[in-house]
Amino acid sequence: MKKSLICLSVAEKTLSEAVKTINENKKYIDCAELRADFLVPQELVKANKFPKMAGIPVIFTLRKSADGGQFVGTETDRISFIRKALPGRYSYIDLEEGIVAPGLDAEAETAGSRIIRSFHDFNGVPSDLAQRIRALPRSSREIPKAAVMPVSTSDLMRLILAVREMPQSDKIVLGMGAVGFPTRVLATILGSFLSYVSANGRLAAPGHVDPETMNTLYGFRSISESTSVCGIIGSPLAGSRSPLIHNRGFRMLGIDAVYLPFPTDNLGDFFEIARLIRMKGVSVTIPYKEEVIRFAREVDRSVREAGACNTLVCRNGEFFGYNTDIDGFLAPLLGRFSGKLPAGTRATVVGAGGAGKACVYGLAREGAKVLIVNRTEEKARELAARYGCEWSGLGEGCDRKIAAYSDVIVQTTSAGMEPNEGEDPLSFYKFKGTEVVFDIVYKPPVTAFLSRAQKAGCRVIMGKEMLRDQAYIQFKHFTGREFPQELKDDPSLV
Ligand code: ATR
């Protein structure tokens, strides 16, 4: 399998700034693309000097605005600027499929530049993508390039399927934006000649990451057919820390694996993708923890009991489901009690949604007597019947009941979570100071409820501890290895 190259797309105003950007990132890149459409006019006319200045193979690209670029002059001017750059002997020159410039192809060849014949679709993935890629090259030396914008899981699936129908010869195929991001990291597996990155926070195209992140977090250069691909599905995913946690764990232990975000709007399509790229592990978050169960060949007892699954591991082409939220919740809690809840522990769980259910199950499994308190009484009653617990609606009348179940109080509702910071679902309850109080919300790190508990002298547990611990357990499911202790102590992780 041919290794894909990392190409730094340089979108600077001057040639010397472009060289500086390349030099700063040299150890992380194989080649660069001069986005000449970002140059100021007096620099653009000197673009023929750039390949010598850069010292690495360079692509010359002068992208017009209709193709997502900055060049706003006439097409005649654009072609004239391209011609002026050619004597500089660029390694590659990007020419769009629609460009009309008789003789330019031959001039580029004579100048020693290999043509990248490109097309861009910022609105979706064309249904005939494979055919279009096939039809792009005007000679066998040309490299066809398609940059398309998948906006749904189905788009991403079609993109990956289309790649399989494309010729084995050199080609560049990538998905832009958050949905397309995995195609940038998996360029080698998908058979793309190169993958683009941007530096200095200047995103030359949607979905670029910086060269260092591509190398040190995603391990781009070590990705091959044998790499285990893992990822997270859910919606929304933008703030997820899971890619950071898992990738840093893989890198530190030298594990041949990569972990990617898959913003997902359709589970059926996602599992087709998972099959196509032979995914090894999947983390599942809101809103798919229940629906995902039917895609698993088997689930363990924790999933059956909690009715939710947040971890899938692939073995022999089939997925097996686990729930690490429960142990991730219990680990920091039991940590406050030297590893075991004292006999007769009485606990209150606020909330009866998916997360509440997992906490009730975990507490009951550890022998606690549980009171479930929920805004909608009916849901509290149903859940209580299932686990043989006490229940109550949420309101001033329940404070006495809570006081009787107050060794541990767990908050699992979205009250207090961004964007509802400041809300305190138990505002009527007066802490004694003896309670162990756990808010599973991690944004903000300390909710109004938790802050009040802390001020009253309670021992508190923040949501990020659960988030971290469930990820460490998941890591073990994916790799068979313990998450490295050194990283657990790194405050930048969660
Ligand atoms: P999750 O899977 O994250 O638990 P969920 O299943 O939608 O999400 O459950 C949300 C929980 O938060 C429910 O218990 C909900 O109470 P209702 O059953 O009455 O809807 C609770 N919740 C959400 N907003 C709340 C608020 N402002 N005050 C109190 N409880 C709230």
Short mmCIF file of C-alpha atoms and ligand atoms in Angstrom, two decimals:
data_model
loop_
_atom_site.label_atom_id
_atom_site.label_comp_id
_atom_site.label_asym_id
_atom_site.label_seq_id
_atom_site.Cartn_x
_atom_site.Cartn_y
_atom_site.Cartn_z
CA MET A 1 0.00 0.00 0.00
CA LYS A 2 1.45 3.32 -1.10
CA LYS A 3 1.87 5.86 1.74
CA SER A 4 -0.08 9.03 1.28
CA LEU A 5 1.93 12.28 1.45
CA ILE A 6 1.19 15.16 3.82
CA CYS A 7 0.85 18.36 1.84
CA LEU A 8 0.90 21.70 3.66
CA SER A 9 -1.48 24.08 1.95
CA VAL A 10 0.13 27.50 2.34
CA ALA A 11 -2.23 30.47 2.25
CA GLU A 12 0.05 33.46 2.93
CA LYS A 13 0.19 36.96 1.46
CA THR A 14 3.87 36.88 0.53
CA LEU A 15 6.36 34.29 -0.75
CA SER A 16 8.72 34.85 2.17
CA GLU A 17 5.89 34.25 4.67
CA ALA A 18 5.04 31.10 2.74
CA VAL A 19 8.64 29.88 3.01
CA LYS A 20 8.64 30.65 6.72
CA THR A 21 5.46 28.60 7.22
CA ILE A 22 6.97 25.68 5.31
CA ASN A 23 10.21 25.84 7.30
CA GLU A 24 8.33 25.89 10.60
CA ASN A 25 6.51 22.69 9.66
CA LYS A 26 9.12 20.91 7.57
CA LYS A 27 9.53 17.87 9.77
CA TYR A 28 5.81 17.13 9.55
CA ILE A 29 5.25 17.51 5.80
CA ASP A 30 6.32 15.89 2.53
CA CYS A 31 5.33 18.63 0.12
CA ALA A 32 3.54 21.97 0.03
CA GLU A 33 0.84 23.64 -2.01
CA LEU A 34 1.36 27.32 -2.73
CA ARG A 35 -2.15 28.78 -2.72
CA ALA A 36 -1.12 31.58 -5.03
CA ASP A 37 -4.63 33.04 -4.88
CA PHE A 38 -3.83 34.25 -1.34
CA LEU A 39 -0.72 36.18 -2.50
CA VAL A 40 -0.91 39.94 -2.90
CA PRO A 41 -0.60 40.95 -6.62
CA GLN A 42 3.02 42.13 -6.40
CA GLU A 43 4.00 38.71 -4.98
CA LEU A 44 1.87 36.69 -7.37
CA VAL A 45 3.91 37.93 -10.34
CA LYS A 46 7.05 36.53 -8.68
CA ALA A 47 5.57 33.06 -8.06
CA ASN A 48 8.07 31.47 -10.48
CA LYS A 49 10.75 32.01 -7.82
CA PHE A 50 8.96 29.95 -5.19
CA PRO A 51 9.97 26.29 -5.86
CA LYS A 52 13.67 27.15 -5.33
CA MET A 53 12.83 29.11 -2.16
CA ALA A 54 10.71 26.30 -0.70
CA GLY A 55 13.25 23.49 -1.01
CA ILE A 56 10.57 20.76 -1.05
CA PRO A 57 8.21 19.62 -3.84
CA VAL A 58 5.54 22.26 -4.36
CA ILE A 59 2.11 22.32 -6.01
CA PHE A 60 1.15 25.58 -7.69
CA THR A 61 -2.54 26.40 -7.25
CA LEU A 62 -4.28 29.59 -8.30
CA ARG A 63 -7.84 28.89 -7.27
CA LYS A 64 -10.69 31.08 -8.47
CA SER A 65 -13.54 32.00 -6.15
CA ALA A 66 -16.05 29.68 -7.85
CA ASP A 67 -13.84 26.74 -6.80
CA GLY A 68 -13.44 27.97 -3.23
CA GLY A 69 -10.37 30.15 -3.89
CA GLN A 70 -9.54 33.84 -3.49
CA PHE A 71 -8.66 34.77 -7.07
CA VAL A 72 -11.20 37.28 -8.38
CA GLY A 73 -9.57 38.47 -11.65
CA THR A 74 -10.58 37.38 -15.13
CA GLU A 75 -9.93 33.85 -16.38
CA THR A 76 -7.53 35.27 -18.98
CA ASP A 77 -5.51 36.91 -16.19
CA ARG A 78 -5.56 33.74 -14.13
CA ILE A 79 -4.19 31.65 -16.98
CA SER A 80 -1.56 34.26 -17.68
CA PHE A 81 -0.39 34.16 -14.03
CA ILE A 82 -0.25 30.36 -14.20
CA ARG A 83 1.90 30.57 -17.36
CA LYS A 84 4.25 33.06 -15.64
CA ALA A 85 4.74 30.64 -12.73
CA LEU A 86 5.63 27.62 -14.90
CA PRO A 87 9.33 28.42 -15.52
CA GLY A 88 9.84 28.03 -11.77
CA ARG A 89 9.55 24.24 -12.33
CA TYR A 90 6.86 23.39 -9.81
CA SER A 91 6.64 19.65 -9.09
CA TYR A 92 2.87 19.78 -9.58
CA ILE A 93 0.37 22.23 -10.93
CA ASP A 94 -3.30 22.12 -10.01
CA LEU A 95 -5.56 22.81 -13.01
CA GLU A 96 -9.32 22.55 -12.69
CA GLU A 97 -11.29 20.20 -14.91
CA GLY A 98 -13.09 23.07 -16.67
CA ILE A 99 -10.05 25.20 -17.47
CA VAL A 100 -9.84 26.25 -21.11
CA ALA A 101 -6.25 27.16 -22.01
CA PRO A 102 -4.97 25.62 -25.24
CA GLY A 103 -1.36 24.50 -25.01
CA LEU A 104 -1.13 24.97 -21.21
CA ASP A 105 -1.03 21.23 -20.45
CA ALA A 106 1.92 20.73 -22.80
CA GLU A 107 3.69 23.81 -21.39
CA ALA A 108 3.31 22.45 -17.87
CA GLU A 109 4.72 19.06 -18.94
CA THR A 110 7.66 20.74 -20.65
CA ALA A 111 8.31 22.75 -17.49
CA GLY A 112 8.50 19.44 -15.59
CA SER A 113 5.25 19.89 -13.64
CA ARG A 114 2.85 17.01 -13.18
CA ILE A 115 -0.75 18.13 -13.58
CA ILE A 116 -3.28 17.59 -10.79
CA ARG A 117 -6.65 17.78 -12.56
CA SER A 118 -9.15 18.87 -9.94
CA PHE A 119 -12.78 19.44 -9.26
CA HIS A 120 -14.53 20.74 -6.15
CA ASP A 121 -18.03 20.27 -4.90
CA PHE A 122 -18.85 22.36 -1.83
CA ASN A 123 -22.47 21.21 -1.75
CA GLY A 124 -22.25 17.44 -1.48
CA VAL A 125 -20.89 14.25 -3.00
CA PRO A 126 -21.78 13.77 -6.70
CA SER A 127 -23.63 10.51 -7.32
CA ASP A 128 -21.22 9.68 -10.17
CA LEU A 129 -18.05 10.51 -8.23
CA ALA A 130 -16.09 7.43 -9.37
CA GLN A 131 -16.87 8.06 -13.04
CA ARG A 132 -15.99 11.71 -12.72
CA ILE A 133 -12.61 10.88 -11.20
CA ARG A 134 -12.00 8.42 -14.03
CA ALA A 135 -12.89 11.00 -16.65
CA LEU A 136 -10.70 13.77 -15.20
CA PRO A 137 -7.16 13.02 -16.47
CA ARG A 138 -6.33 14.22 -19.96
CA SER A 139 -3.17 12.06 -20.03
CA SER A 140 -1.93 9.07 -18.05
CA ARG A 141 0.58 11.26 -16.17
CA GLU A 142 -2.12 13.47 -14.67
CA ILE A 143 -3.36 12.99 -11.11
CA PRO A 144 -7.15 13.37 -10.79
CA LYS A 145 -8.35 15.18 -7.66
CA ALA A 146 -11.84 15.45 -6.16
CA ALA A 147 -12.55 17.55 -3.07
CA VAL A 148 -16.18 17.07 -2.10
CA MET A 149 -18.34 18.05 0.86
CA PRO A 150 -20.14 15.15 2.57
CA VAL A 151 -22.83 16.60 4.83
CA SER A 152 -24.48 13.36 5.94
CA THR A 153 -23.36 9.87 6.92
CA SER A 154 -24.86 8.62 3.67
CA ASP A 155 -22.65 11.08 1.73
CA LEU A 156 -19.57 9.79 3.53
CA MET A 157 -20.56 6.20 2.83
CA ARG A 158 -21.01 6.96 -0.88
CA LEU A 159 -17.66 8.71 -0.95
CA ILE A 160 -15.88 5.71 0.56
CA LEU A 161 -17.75 3.31 -1.73
CA ALA A 162 -16.83 5.41 -4.77
CA VAL A 163 -13.14 5.36 -3.81
CA ARG A 164 -13.19 1.56 -4.12
CA GLU A 165 -14.39 1.81 -7.71
CA MET A 166 -11.67 4.21 -8.70
CA PRO A 167 -8.49 3.22 -10.56
CA GLN A 168 -5.49 2.13 -8.47
CA SER A 169 -3.29 4.78 -10.11
CA ASP A 170 -2.44 8.05 -8.32
CA LYS A 171 -5.49 10.08 -7.33
CA ILE A 172 -6.50 12.57 -4.66
CA VAL A 173 -9.92 12.08 -3.11
CA LEU A 174 -10.96 13.81 0.05
CA GLY A 175 -14.05 14.81 1.96
CA MET A 176 -14.14 18.34 3.31
CA GLY A 177 -15.78 19.54 6.53
CA ALA A 178 -16.40 17.71 9.80
CA VAL A 179 -18.17 14.73 8.20
CA GLY A 180 -15.39 14.27 5.64
CA PHE A 181 -12.57 14.63 8.17
CA PRO A 182 -11.90 10.85 8.54
CA THR A 183 -11.04 10.68 4.82
CA ARG A 184 -8.22 13.19 5.38
CA VAL A 185 -6.66 11.10 8.15
CA LEU A 186 -7.29 7.77 6.40
CA ALA A 187 -5.84 8.97 3.06
CA THR A 188 -3.39 6.06 2.88
CA ILE A 189 -6.10 3.46 3.53
CA LEU A 190 -8.40 5.11 0.97
CA GLY A 191 -5.56 5.26 -1.58
CA SER A 192 -5.29 9.04 -1.84
CA PHE A 193 -1.96 10.31 -3.20
CA LEU A 194 -1.83 13.04 -0.58
CA SER A 195 -3.75 14.73 2.21
CA TYR A 196 -3.77 18.48 2.84
CA VAL A 197 -3.11 20.26 6.13
CA SER A 198 -2.97 23.96 7.06
CA ALA A 199 -0.81 25.87 9.53
CA ASN A 200 -1.14 29.00 11.67
CA GLY A 201 -4.88 28.56 12.05
CA ARG A 202 -5.33 29.55 8.38
CA LEU A 203 -7.66 26.92 7.08
CA ALA A 204 -7.07 26.78 3.34
CA ALA A 205 -10.09 24.42 3.12
CA PRO A 206 -12.81 23.21 5.52
CA GLY A 207 -11.63 20.33 7.72
CA HIS A 208 -7.88 20.92 7.57
CA VAL A 209 -5.86 20.29 10.71
CA ASP A 210 -2.35 21.51 11.38
CA PRO A 211 0.64 19.36 10.38
CA GLU A 212 1.74 18.61 13.94
CA THR A 213 -1.74 17.39 14.95
CA MET A 214 -1.92 15.21 11.85
CA ASN A 215 1.39 13.58 12.78
CA THR A 216 1.57 13.49 16.53
CA LEU A 217 -2.10 13.03 17.44
CA TYR A 218 -3.42 11.04 14.47
CA GLY A 219 -0.12 9.31 13.65
CA PHE A 220 -0.73 9.91 9.93
CA ARG A 221 2.60 8.58 8.73
CA SER A 222 2.26 5.24 10.48
CA ILE A 223 -1.27 4.54 9.20
CA SER A 224 -1.41 1.49 6.95
CA GLU A 225 -3.76 -1.33 6.04
CA SER A 226 -3.01 -3.00 9.38
CA THR A 227 -3.95 0.06 11.47
CA SER A 228 -6.97 -0.46 13.73
CA VAL A 229 -9.49 2.29 13.03
CA CYS A 230 -11.66 3.36 15.96
CA GLY A 231 -14.00 6.29 16.31
CA ILE A 232 -16.88 7.96 18.02
CA ILE A 233 -20.42 8.32 16.68
CA GLY A 234 -23.01 10.78 17.92
CA SER A 235 -24.53 14.14 17.23
CA PRO A 236 -23.26 16.70 18.01
CA LEU A 237 -19.62 15.68 18.39
CA ALA A 238 -17.73 18.94 18.03
CA GLY A 239 -16.63 19.20 21.67
CA SER A 240 -15.76 15.53 22.19
CA ARG A 241 -12.51 14.85 24.06
CA SER A 242 -12.51 11.18 23.10
CA PRO A 243 -10.27 11.56 20.00
CA LEU A 244 -7.68 13.32 22.15
CA ILE A 245 -7.82 10.73 24.93
CA HIS A 246 -7.67 7.62 22.74
CA ASN A 247 -5.16 8.88 20.17
CA ARG A 248 -2.78 10.09 22.86
CA GLY A 249 -3.10 6.71 24.57
CA PHE A 250 -2.37 4.86 21.31
CA ARG A 251 0.66 7.06 20.55
CA MET A 252 2.14 6.77 24.03
CA LEU A 253 1.91 2.97 23.98
CA GLY A 254 2.99 2.70 20.32
CA ILE A 255 -0.28 0.99 19.37
CA ASP A 256 -1.01 0.86 15.62
CA ALA A 257 -4.46 2.47 15.84
CA VAL A 258 -6.21 5.74 15.12
CA TYR A 259 -9.41 7.22 16.58
CA LEU A 260 -11.65 9.56 14.59
CA PRO A 261 -14.84 11.58 15.08
CA PHE A 262 -17.74 10.44 12.91
CA PRO A 263 -20.59 12.95 13.28
CA THR A 264 -23.46 10.64 12.46
CA ASP A 265 -27.06 11.13 11.35
CA ASN A 266 -27.81 7.55 10.31
CA LEU A 267 -26.61 4.41 12.09
CA GLY A 268 -27.26 2.04 9.17
CA ASP A 269 -25.00 4.09 6.90
CA PHE A 270 -22.39 4.40 9.62
CA PHE A 271 -22.17 0.64 10.06
CA GLU A 272 -21.70 0.25 6.32
CA ILE A 273 -18.73 2.64 6.61
CA ALA A 274 -17.46 0.69 9.63
CA ARG A 275 -17.58 -2.50 7.53
CA LEU A 276 -15.87 -0.88 4.53
CA ILE A 277 -12.95 0.47 6.55
CA ARG A 278 -12.95 -2.52 8.92
CA MET A 279 -13.35 -0.53 12.11
CA LYS A 280 -12.11 -2.12 15.29
CA GLY A 281 -13.87 -0.07 17.96
CA VAL A 282 -16.68 2.43 18.23
CA SER A 283 -17.60 4.80 21.07
CA VAL A 284 -21.25 5.74 21.10
CA THR A 285 -22.67 8.93 22.50
CA ILE A 286 -25.92 10.90 22.52
CA PRO A 287 -28.37 10.19 20.92
CA TYR A 288 -27.45 6.64 19.84
CA LYS A 289 -26.76 4.70 23.04
CA GLU A 290 -30.03 2.79 22.82
CA GLU A 291 -30.57 2.55 19.06
CA VAL A 292 -27.08 1.16 18.52
CA ILE A 293 -27.89 -2.03 20.44
CA ARG A 294 -29.63 -3.57 17.44
CA PHE A 295 -26.42 -3.31 15.40
CA ALA A 296 -24.52 -5.47 17.87
CA ARG A 297 -24.25 -9.22 17.45
CA GLU A 298 -24.21 -9.59 21.23
CA VAL A 299 -24.22 -7.24 24.20
CA ASP A 300 -23.00 -7.91 27.71
CA ARG A 301 -25.05 -7.85 30.91
CA SER A 302 -24.32 -4.20 31.69
CA VAL A 303 -25.90 -3.17 28.36
CA ARG A 304 -28.94 -5.36 28.93
CA GLU A 305 -29.45 -4.08 32.44
CA ALA A 306 -28.90 -0.40 31.69
CA GLY A 307 -30.60 -0.57 28.29
CA ALA A 308 -27.78 1.50 26.82
CA CYS A 309 -24.53 0.74 25.01
CA ASN A 310 -21.61 3.15 24.62
CA THR A 311 -18.89 0.82 23.37
CA LEU A 312 -18.67 -1.58 20.43
CA VAL A 313 -15.74 -3.81 19.63
CA CYS A 314 -15.44 -5.67 16.33
CA ARG A 315 -14.39 -9.29 16.34
CA ASN A 316 -14.41 -11.36 13.14
CA GLY A 317 -16.53 -8.77 11.40
CA GLU A 318 -19.22 -8.59 14.11
CA PHE A 319 -19.75 -5.94 16.77
CA PHE A 320 -20.05 -6.73 20.48
CA GLY A 321 -21.55 -4.15 22.83
CA TYR A 322 -20.51 -2.97 26.29
CA ASN A 323 -21.44 -0.16 28.64
CA THR A 324 -18.43 1.54 30.19
CA ASP A 325 -20.51 4.45 31.51
CA ILE A 326 -21.53 2.31 34.47
CA ASP A 327 -18.01 1.37 35.54
CA GLY A 328 -16.83 4.86 34.56
CA PHE A 329 -19.41 6.26 36.98
CA LEU A 330 -18.62 3.77 39.72
CA ALA A 331 -14.82 4.10 39.56
CA PRO A 332 -14.52 7.66 40.94
CA LEU A 333 -17.41 7.04 43.35
CA LEU A 334 -15.94 3.85 44.80
CA GLY A 335 -12.60 5.65 44.89
CA ARG A 336 -14.11 7.94 47.57
CA PHE A 337 -15.02 4.87 49.67
CA SER A 338 -11.75 2.90 49.39
CA GLY A 339 -13.10 0.74 46.57
CA LYS A 340 -16.44 -0.41 48.02
CA LEU A 341 -19.66 1.25 49.12
CA PRO A 342 -20.21 0.78 52.87
CA ALA A 343 -23.03 -1.67 53.71
CA GLY A 344 -26.37 0.09 53.91
CA THR A 345 -25.36 3.04 51.70
CA ARG A 346 -28.39 5.09 50.71
CA ALA A 347 -28.21 7.09 47.51
CA THR A 348 -30.36 9.53 45.56
CA VAL A 349 -30.25 9.69 41.78
CA VAL A 350 -31.71 12.86 40.26
CA GLY A 351 -33.02 12.16 36.75
CA ALA A 352 -34.52 9.11 35.09
CA GLY A 353 -33.16 9.41 31.54
CA GLY A 354 -30.54 7.18 29.91
CA ALA A 355 -27.74 8.46 32.13
CA GLY A 356 -29.85 8.24 35.28
CA LYS A 357 -30.74 4.66 34.45
CA ALA A 358 -27.05 3.65 34.14
CA CYS A 359 -26.26 5.27 37.50
CA VAL A 360 -29.22 3.59 39.24
CA TYR A 361 -28.15 0.24 37.84
CA GLY A 362 -24.54 0.80 38.95
CA LEU A 363 -25.51 1.84 42.47
CA ALA A 364 -27.95 -1.05 42.84
CA ARG A 365 -25.28 -3.47 41.61
CA GLU A 366 -22.95 -2.19 44.33
CA GLY A 367 -25.61 -2.85 46.97
CA ALA A 368 -26.89 0.70 47.59
CA LYS A 369 -30.51 1.45 48.46
CA VAL A 370 -31.58 4.00 45.83
CA LEU A 371 -34.12 6.80 45.65
CA ILE A 372 -34.92 8.06 42.13
CA VAL A 373 -36.09 11.66 41.89
CA ASN A 374 -37.34 12.97 38.57
CA ARG A 375 -39.25 15.97 37.22
CA THR A 376 -41.67 13.64 35.42
CA GLU A 377 -42.91 11.41 38.25
CA GLU A 378 -44.09 8.66 35.93
CA LYS A 379 -40.56 8.03 34.65
CA ALA A 380 -39.17 7.88 38.19
CA ARG A 381 -41.87 5.38 39.13
CA GLU A 382 -41.18 3.14 36.11
CA LEU A 383 -37.45 3.07 36.73
CA ALA A 384 -37.94 2.45 40.44
CA ALA A 385 -40.21 -0.52 39.68
CA ARG A 386 -37.54 -2.01 37.46
CA TYR A 387 -34.79 -1.89 40.11
CA GLY A 388 -36.95 -2.13 43.23
CA CYS A 389 -36.09 1.39 44.45
CA GLU A 390 -37.90 4.29 46.08
CA TRP A 391 -39.04 7.15 43.88
CA SER A 392 -40.31 10.70 44.02
CA GLY A 393 -41.21 13.66 41.84
CA LEU A 394 -38.85 16.61 41.91
CA GLY A 395 -39.92 19.48 44.16
CA GLU A 396 -39.83 20.91 47.63
CA GLY A 397 -41.82 18.03 49.06
CA CYS A 398 -39.07 15.53 48.30
CA ASP A 399 -36.31 17.11 50.37
CA ARG A 400 -37.11 14.99 53.41
CA LYS A 401 -37.01 11.83 51.30
CA ILE A 402 -33.67 12.87 49.83
CA ALA A 403 -32.33 13.55 53.32
CA ALA A 404 -33.06 9.90 54.10
CA TYR A 405 -31.09 8.77 51.00
CA SER A 406 -28.20 11.18 51.22
CA ASP A 407 -24.96 9.23 51.72
CA VAL A 408 -24.51 9.74 47.99
CA ILE A 409 -26.40 12.17 45.73
CA VAL A 410 -25.97 11.85 41.97
CA GLN A 411 -27.18 14.52 39.55
CA THR A 412 -27.80 13.18 36.03
CA THR A 413 -30.14 15.72 34.40
CA SER A 414 -29.20 18.39 31.90
CA ALA A 415 -30.21 21.13 34.34
CA GLY A 416 -26.95 23.01 35.03
CA MET A 417 -25.33 21.82 31.79
CA GLU A 418 -24.35 24.31 29.07
CA PRO A 419 -26.32 26.29 27.94
CA ASN A 420 -28.35 26.05 31.19
CA GLU A 421 -25.47 26.91 33.54
CA GLY A 422 -26.74 28.27 36.79
CA GLU A 423 -29.74 25.93 37.01
CA ASP A 424 -29.76 23.83 40.16
CA PRO A 425 -32.38 21.03 40.08
CA LEU A 426 -32.12 20.52 43.86
CA SER A 427 -32.09 24.20 44.84
CA PHE A 428 -34.62 23.45 47.60
CA TYR A 429 -32.39 20.80 49.24
CA LYS A 430 -30.11 21.90 52.07
CA PHE A 431 -26.85 19.92 52.16
CA LYS A 432 -25.75 18.59 55.53
CA GLY A 433 -22.11 18.49 54.44
CA THR A 434 -21.81 14.74 54.97
CA GLU A 435 -23.04 13.76 51.49
CA VAL A 436 -20.78 12.56 48.67
CA VAL A 437 -22.15 14.58 45.75
CA PHE A 438 -21.59 13.58 42.13
CA ASP A 439 -22.71 15.70 39.16
CA ILE A 440 -22.16 13.78 35.94
CA VAL A 441 -22.38 17.00 33.91
CA TYR A 442 -18.86 17.98 32.74
CA LYS A 443 -19.64 21.26 30.98
CA PRO A 444 -19.21 23.43 32.96
CA PRO A 445 -16.70 21.45 35.07
CA VAL A 446 -18.36 22.65 38.29
CA THR A 447 -22.13 23.13 38.05
CA ALA A 448 -24.13 25.44 40.31
CA PHE A 449 -25.40 22.34 42.16
CA LEU A 450 -21.91 20.97 42.70
CA SER A 451 -20.53 24.32 43.75
CA ARG A 452 -23.25 24.64 46.39
CA ALA A 453 -22.45 21.14 47.67
CA GLN A 454 -18.76 21.98 47.83
CA LYS A 455 -19.45 25.15 49.82
CA ALA A 456 -21.57 23.12 52.26
CA GLY A 457 -18.52 20.92 52.94
CA CYS A 458 -19.59 17.87 50.92
CA ARG A 459 -17.06 15.67 49.13
CA VAL A 460 -17.75 16.25 45.45
CA ILE A 461 -17.08 14.36 42.22
CA MET A 462 -17.01 16.19 38.89
CA GLY A 463 -18.49 14.83 35.68
CA LYS A 464 -15.13 14.84 33.97
CA GLU A 465 -13.95 12.06 36.27
CA MET A 466 -16.67 9.78 34.90
CA LEU A 467 -15.91 10.90 31.35
CA ARG A 468 -12.26 10.03 31.81
CA ASP A 469 -12.79 6.72 33.54
CA GLN A 470 -15.35 5.44 31.02
CA ALA A 471 -12.86 6.30 28.25
CA TYR A 472 -10.03 4.43 30.00
CA ILE A 473 -12.20 1.32 30.29
CA GLN A 474 -13.20 1.71 26.64
CA PHE A 475 -9.51 1.99 25.72
CA LYS A 476 -8.95 -1.40 27.31
CA HIS A 477 -11.83 -2.90 25.31
CA PHE A 478 -10.32 -1.50 22.09
CA THR A 479 -6.67 -2.39 22.72
CA GLY A 480 -6.50 -4.98 25.48
CA ARG A 481 -4.11 -2.60 27.28
CA GLU A 482 -4.49 -0.36 30.32
CA PHE A 483 -4.62 3.35 29.57
CA PRO A 484 -1.13 4.72 30.41
CA GLN A 485 -0.91 6.06 33.95
CA GLU A 486 1.35 8.98 32.95
CA LEU A 487 -1.38 10.28 30.68
CA LYS A 488 -4.08 9.83 33.33
CA ASP A 489 -2.17 12.39 35.38
CA ASP A 490 -2.01 14.89 32.49
CA PRO A 491 -4.47 17.71 33.22
CA SER A 492 -4.67 18.70 29.53
CA LEU A 493 -6.44 15.45 28.68
CA VAL A 494 -9.93 16.18 29.98
P1 ATR B 1 -29.82 11.41 29.21
O1 ATR B 1 -29.73 10.22 28.33
O2 ATR B 1 -28.63 12.34 29.08
O3 ATR B 1 -30.10 11.08 30.63
P2 ATR B 1 -32.59 12.03 28.67
O4 ATR B 1 -32.86 10.59 28.51
O5 ATR B 1 -33.18 12.99 27.70
O6 ATR B 1 -31.01 12.32 28.63
O7 ATR B 1 -32.99 12.47 30.16
C1 ATR B 1 -32.90 13.76 30.62
C2 ATR B 1 -33.21 13.78 32.11
O8 ATR B 1 -32.98 15.12 32.59
C3 ATR B 1 -34.64 13.45 32.43
O9 ATR B 1 -34.67 12.82 33.70
C4 ATR B 1 -35.29 14.84 32.49
O10 ATR B 1 -36.46 14.91 33.27
P3 ATR B 1 -37.88 14.53 32.62
O11 ATR B 1 -37.97 13.04 32.63
O12 ATR B 1 -38.87 15.17 33.50
O13 ATR B 1 -37.88 15.10 31.23
C5 ATR B 1 -34.21 15.61 33.18
N1 ATR B 1 -34.26 17.05 32.98
C6 ATR B 1 -33.97 17.73 31.85
N2 ATR B 1 -34.08 19.06 32.08
C7 ATR B 1 -34.45 19.22 33.36
C8 ATR B 1 -34.71 20.35 34.22
N3 ATR B 1 -34.61 21.59 33.74
N4 ATR B 1 -35.04 20.12 35.50
C9 ATR B 1 -35.12 18.87 35.96
N5 ATR B 1 -34.90 17.78 35.24
C10 ATR B 1 -34.56 17.93 33.96
#
